[in-house]
Short mmCIF file of C-alpha atoms in Angstrom, two decimals:
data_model
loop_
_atom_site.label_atom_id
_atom_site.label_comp_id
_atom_site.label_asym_id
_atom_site.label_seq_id
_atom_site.Cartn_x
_atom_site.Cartn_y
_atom_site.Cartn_z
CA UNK A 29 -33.58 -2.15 1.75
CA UNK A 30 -33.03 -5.80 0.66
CA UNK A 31 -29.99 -4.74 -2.17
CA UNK A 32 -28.33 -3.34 0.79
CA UNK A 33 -28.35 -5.46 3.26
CA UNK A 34 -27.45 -8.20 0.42
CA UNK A 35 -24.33 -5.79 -0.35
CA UNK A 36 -22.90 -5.90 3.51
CA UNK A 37 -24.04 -9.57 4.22
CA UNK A 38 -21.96 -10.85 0.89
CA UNK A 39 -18.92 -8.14 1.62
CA UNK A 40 -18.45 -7.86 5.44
CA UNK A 41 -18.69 -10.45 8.38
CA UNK A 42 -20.98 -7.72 10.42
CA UNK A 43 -24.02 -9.21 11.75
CA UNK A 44 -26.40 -8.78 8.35
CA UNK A 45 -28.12 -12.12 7.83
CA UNK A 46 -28.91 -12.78 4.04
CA UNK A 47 -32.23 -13.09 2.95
CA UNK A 48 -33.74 -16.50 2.72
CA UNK A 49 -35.68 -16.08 -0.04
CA UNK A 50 -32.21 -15.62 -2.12
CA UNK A 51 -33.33 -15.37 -5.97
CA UNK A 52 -30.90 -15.66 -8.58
CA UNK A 53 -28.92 -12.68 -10.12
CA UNK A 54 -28.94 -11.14 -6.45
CA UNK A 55 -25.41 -10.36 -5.97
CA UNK A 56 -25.51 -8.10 -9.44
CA UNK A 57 -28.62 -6.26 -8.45
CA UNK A 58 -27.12 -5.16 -4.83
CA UNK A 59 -23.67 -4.16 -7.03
CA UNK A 60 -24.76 -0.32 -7.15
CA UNK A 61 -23.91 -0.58 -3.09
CA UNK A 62 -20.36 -1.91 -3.27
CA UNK A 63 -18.61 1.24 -3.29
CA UNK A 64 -20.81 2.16 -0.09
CA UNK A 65 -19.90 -1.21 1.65
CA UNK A 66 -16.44 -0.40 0.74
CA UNK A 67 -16.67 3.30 2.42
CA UNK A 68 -18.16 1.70 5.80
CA UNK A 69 -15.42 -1.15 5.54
CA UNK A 70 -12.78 1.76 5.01
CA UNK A 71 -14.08 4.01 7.64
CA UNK A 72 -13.80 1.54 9.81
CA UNK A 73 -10.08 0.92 8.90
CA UNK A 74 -9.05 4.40 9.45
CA UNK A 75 -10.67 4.23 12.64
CA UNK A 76 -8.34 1.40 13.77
CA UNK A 77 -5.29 2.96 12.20
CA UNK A 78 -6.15 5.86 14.24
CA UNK A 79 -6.11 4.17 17.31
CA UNK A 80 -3.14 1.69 16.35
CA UNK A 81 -1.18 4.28 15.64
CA UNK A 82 -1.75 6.40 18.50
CA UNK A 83 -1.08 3.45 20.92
CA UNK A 84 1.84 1.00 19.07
CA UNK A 85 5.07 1.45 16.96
CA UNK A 86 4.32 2.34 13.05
CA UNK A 87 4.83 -1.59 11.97
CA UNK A 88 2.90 -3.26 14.61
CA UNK A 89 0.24 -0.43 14.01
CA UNK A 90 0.27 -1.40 10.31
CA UNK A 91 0.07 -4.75 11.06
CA UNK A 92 -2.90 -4.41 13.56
CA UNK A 93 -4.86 -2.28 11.02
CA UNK A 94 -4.53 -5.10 8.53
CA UNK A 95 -5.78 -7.65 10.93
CA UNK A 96 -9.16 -5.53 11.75
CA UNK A 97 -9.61 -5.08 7.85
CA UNK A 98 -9.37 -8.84 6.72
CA UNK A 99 -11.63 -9.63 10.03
CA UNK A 100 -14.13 -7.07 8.70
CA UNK A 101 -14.10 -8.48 5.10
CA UNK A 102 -13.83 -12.55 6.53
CA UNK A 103 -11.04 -12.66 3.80
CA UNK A 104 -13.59 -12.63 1.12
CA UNK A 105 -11.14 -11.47 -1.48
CA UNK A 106 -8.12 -12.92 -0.47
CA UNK A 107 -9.74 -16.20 -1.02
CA UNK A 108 -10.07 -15.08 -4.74
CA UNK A 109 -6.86 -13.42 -4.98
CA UNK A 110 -5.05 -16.76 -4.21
CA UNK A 111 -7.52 -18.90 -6.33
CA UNK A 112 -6.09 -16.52 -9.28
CA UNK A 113 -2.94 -16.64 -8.27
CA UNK A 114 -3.22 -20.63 -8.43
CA UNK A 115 -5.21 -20.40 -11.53
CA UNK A 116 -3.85 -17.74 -14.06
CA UNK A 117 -0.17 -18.44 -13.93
CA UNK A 118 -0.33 -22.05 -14.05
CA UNK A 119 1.21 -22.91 -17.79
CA UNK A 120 -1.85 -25.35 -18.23
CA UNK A 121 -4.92 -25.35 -20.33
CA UNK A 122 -7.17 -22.70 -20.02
CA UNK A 123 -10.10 -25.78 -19.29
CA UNK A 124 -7.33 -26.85 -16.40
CA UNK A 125 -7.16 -22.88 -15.27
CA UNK A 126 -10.69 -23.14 -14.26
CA UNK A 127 -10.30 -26.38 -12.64
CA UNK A 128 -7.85 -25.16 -10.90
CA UNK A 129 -9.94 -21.92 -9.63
CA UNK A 130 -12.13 -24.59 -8.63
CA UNK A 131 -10.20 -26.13 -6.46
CA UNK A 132 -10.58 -25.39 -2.47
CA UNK A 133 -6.84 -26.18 -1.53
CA UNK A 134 -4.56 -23.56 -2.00
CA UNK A 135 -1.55 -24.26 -3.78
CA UNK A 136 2.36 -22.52 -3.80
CA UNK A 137 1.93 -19.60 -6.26
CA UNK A 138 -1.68 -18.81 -4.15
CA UNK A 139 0.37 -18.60 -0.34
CA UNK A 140 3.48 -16.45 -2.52
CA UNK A 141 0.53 -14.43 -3.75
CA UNK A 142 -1.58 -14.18 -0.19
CA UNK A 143 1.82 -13.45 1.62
CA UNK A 144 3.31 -10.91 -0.59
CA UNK A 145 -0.25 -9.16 -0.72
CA UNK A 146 -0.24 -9.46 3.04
CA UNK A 147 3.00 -7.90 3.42
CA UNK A 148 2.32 -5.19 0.99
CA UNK A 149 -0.44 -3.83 2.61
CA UNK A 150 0.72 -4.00 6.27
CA UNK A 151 4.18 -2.51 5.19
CA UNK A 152 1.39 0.20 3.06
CA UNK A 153 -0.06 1.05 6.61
CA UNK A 154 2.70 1.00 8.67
CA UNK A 155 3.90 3.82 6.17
CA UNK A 156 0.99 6.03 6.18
CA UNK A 157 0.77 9.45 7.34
CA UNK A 158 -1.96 11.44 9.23
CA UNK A 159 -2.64 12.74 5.45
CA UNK A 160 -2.32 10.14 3.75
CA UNK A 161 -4.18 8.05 5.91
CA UNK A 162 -7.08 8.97 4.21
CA UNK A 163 -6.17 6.87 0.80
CA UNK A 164 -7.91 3.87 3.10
CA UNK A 165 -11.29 4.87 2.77
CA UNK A 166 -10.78 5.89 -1.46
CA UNK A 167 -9.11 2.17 -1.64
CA UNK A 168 -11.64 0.59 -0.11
CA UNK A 169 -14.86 1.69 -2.26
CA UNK A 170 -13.19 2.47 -5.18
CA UNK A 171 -11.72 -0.82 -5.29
CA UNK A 172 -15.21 -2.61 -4.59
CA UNK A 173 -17.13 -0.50 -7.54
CA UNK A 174 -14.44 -1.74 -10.05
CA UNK A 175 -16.18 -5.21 -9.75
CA UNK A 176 -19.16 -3.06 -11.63
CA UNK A 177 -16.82 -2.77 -14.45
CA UNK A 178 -15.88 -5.95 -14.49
CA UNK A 179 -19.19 -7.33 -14.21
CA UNK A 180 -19.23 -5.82 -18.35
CA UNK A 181 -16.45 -8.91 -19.69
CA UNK A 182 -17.18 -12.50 -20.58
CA UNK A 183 -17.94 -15.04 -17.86
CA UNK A 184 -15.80 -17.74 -18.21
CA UNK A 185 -18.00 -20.43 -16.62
CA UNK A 186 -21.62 -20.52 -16.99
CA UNK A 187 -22.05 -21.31 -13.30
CA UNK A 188 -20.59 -19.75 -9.91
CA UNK A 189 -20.77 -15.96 -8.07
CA UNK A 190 -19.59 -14.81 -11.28
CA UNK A 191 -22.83 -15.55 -13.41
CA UNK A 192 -25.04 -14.97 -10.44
CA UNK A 193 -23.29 -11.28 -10.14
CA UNK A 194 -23.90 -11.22 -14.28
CA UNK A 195 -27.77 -12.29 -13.80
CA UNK A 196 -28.74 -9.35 -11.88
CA UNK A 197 -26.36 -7.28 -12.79
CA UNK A 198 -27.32 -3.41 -14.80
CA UNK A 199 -24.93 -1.51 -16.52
CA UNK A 200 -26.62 1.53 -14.47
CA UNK A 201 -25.20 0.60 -11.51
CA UNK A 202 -21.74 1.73 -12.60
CA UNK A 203 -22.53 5.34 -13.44
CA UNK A 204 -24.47 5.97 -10.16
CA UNK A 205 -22.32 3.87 -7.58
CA UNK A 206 -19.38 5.59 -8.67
CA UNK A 207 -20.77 9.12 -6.71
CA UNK A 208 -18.97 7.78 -3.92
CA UNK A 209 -15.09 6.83 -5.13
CA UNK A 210 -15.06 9.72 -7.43
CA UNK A 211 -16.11 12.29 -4.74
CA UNK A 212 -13.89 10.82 -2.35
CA UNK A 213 -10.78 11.12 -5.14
CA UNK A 214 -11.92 14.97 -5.52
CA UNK A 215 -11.61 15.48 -1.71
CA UNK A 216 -8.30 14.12 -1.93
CA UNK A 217 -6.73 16.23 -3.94
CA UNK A 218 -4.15 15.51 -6.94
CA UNK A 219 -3.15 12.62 -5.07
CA UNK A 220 -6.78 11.49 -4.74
CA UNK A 221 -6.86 11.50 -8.64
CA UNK A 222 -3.77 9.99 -9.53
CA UNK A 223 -4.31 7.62 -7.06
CA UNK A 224 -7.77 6.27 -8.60
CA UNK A 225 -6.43 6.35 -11.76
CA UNK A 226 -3.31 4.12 -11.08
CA UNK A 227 -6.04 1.86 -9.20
CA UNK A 228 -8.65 1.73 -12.12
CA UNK A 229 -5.27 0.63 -14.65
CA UNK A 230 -4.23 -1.95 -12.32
CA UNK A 231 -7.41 -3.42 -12.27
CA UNK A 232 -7.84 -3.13 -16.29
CA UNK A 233 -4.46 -4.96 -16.04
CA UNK A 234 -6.01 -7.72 -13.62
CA UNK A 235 -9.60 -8.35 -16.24
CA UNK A 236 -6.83 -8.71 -19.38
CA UNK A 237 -5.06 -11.08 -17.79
CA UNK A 238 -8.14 -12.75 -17.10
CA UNK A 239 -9.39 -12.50 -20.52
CA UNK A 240 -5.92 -13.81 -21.52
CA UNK A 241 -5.93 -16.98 -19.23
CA UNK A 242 -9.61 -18.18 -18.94
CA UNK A 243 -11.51 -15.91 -21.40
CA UNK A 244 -13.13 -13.81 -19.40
CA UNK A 245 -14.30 -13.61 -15.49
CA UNK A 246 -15.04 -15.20 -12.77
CA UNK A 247 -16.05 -14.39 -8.50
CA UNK A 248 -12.28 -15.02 -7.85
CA UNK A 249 -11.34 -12.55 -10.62
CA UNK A 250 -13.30 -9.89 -8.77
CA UNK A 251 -11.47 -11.16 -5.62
CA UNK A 252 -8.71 -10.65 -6.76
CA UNK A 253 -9.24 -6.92 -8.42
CA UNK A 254 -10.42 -6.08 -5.13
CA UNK A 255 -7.07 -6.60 -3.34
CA UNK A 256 -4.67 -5.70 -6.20
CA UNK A 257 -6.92 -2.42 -6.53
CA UNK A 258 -6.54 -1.55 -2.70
CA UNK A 259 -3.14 -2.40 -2.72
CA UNK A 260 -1.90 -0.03 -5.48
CA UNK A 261 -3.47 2.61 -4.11
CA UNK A 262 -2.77 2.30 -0.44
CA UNK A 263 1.51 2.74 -2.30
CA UNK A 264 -0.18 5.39 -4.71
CA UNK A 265 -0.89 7.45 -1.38
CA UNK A 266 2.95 7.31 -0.46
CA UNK A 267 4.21 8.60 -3.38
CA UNK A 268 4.91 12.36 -2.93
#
């Protein structure tokens, strides 16, 4: 199916070529497969942490798991996440925001941002229990279908992965796509819930500050909700 093998070839560094016959609003009609993407890319996780934690010490284990995730994803959102981090707390212009998000160098508050994300989650991992572990695989897909959501504010440039997302993009998608986090946060239990609820307000806390900075969104916005989203839930699942 062509949506689907768009879906892992734009989300994951497996060996899924893109189609060369790439039309425009792509990205937004292979959405509805994000949180599936997401599943694979967290099943695949928990796999490692399995192993890592079986063979080495609880931080080394966390930090191994973290390396196998980011090599699965090619860094795809961390890229965004430090964009933003460059882009919506500069005291600038909004205009000079988006210039800024623009910009391929990465500048202080984007390695702060990138390292203290870094740390979060590795520390996150190392922390985890056989249990718990399973609050990888609701992070991951849950955290990749609230880019649907997102894909409903203002684009605040008329050009980039952010308009091509909006071009093909149905508001379908998120009722549908959402079988997958929502089960998963059933399976889990109360902490499942409360979990995916914490996630889904920290990324409604991510789009408003968007909405505050630039006026709406942009690819690196959905970066960016991607790792804060994964994040807060990977601590959600250590609460208790």
């Amino acid at each position: 199916m062509r949506t689907l093998r768009i879906a892992f070839g734009l989300m994951t560094t497996f060996p899924v070529r893109l189609p060369e016959d790439w039309s425009a609003g792509d990205s937004g009609r292979a959405a509805g497969w994000y949180p599936l993407v997401g599943l694979v890319i967290g099943a695949l996780t928990w796999l490692a942490w399995k192993g890592a934690i079986f063979l080495f010490p609880p931080l080394v284990a966390g930090i191994v798991t973290l390396i196998i995730w980011v090599t699965l994803t090619g860094g795809l959102h961390l890229d965004g996440l430090a964009d933003c981090c460059d882009g919506l707390f500069a005291s600038v212009s909004p205009a000079r925001r988006l210039e800024i998000l623009k910009d391929p160098h990465v500048g202080a508050f984007g390695v702060i941002g990138l390292i203290l994300i870094l740390f979060l989650k590795a520390a996150a991992l190392a922390s985890l229990t056989h249990v718990s572990s399973f609050g990888i695989l609701l992070a991951a897909s849950l955290a990749r279908w609230c880019i649907l959501p997102a894909g409903l504010f203002p684009l605040a440039r008329p050009s980039g992965m952010g308009s091509d997302f909006a071009a093909g993009f149905q508001r379908s998608f998120i009722v549908w796509s959402a079988i997958i986090p929502l089960t998963l946060a059933i399976l889990l239990g109360l902490r499942g819930i409360l979990s995916s609820v914490t996630g889904l307000g920290a990324a409604g806390l991510v789009l408003w500050l968007a909405k505050s900075r630039i006026g709406g969104v942009t690819g690196d916005v959905f970066g960016m909700v991607v790792e804060i989203v994964e994040s807060v839930i990977l601590l959600a699942f250590l609460i208790g």
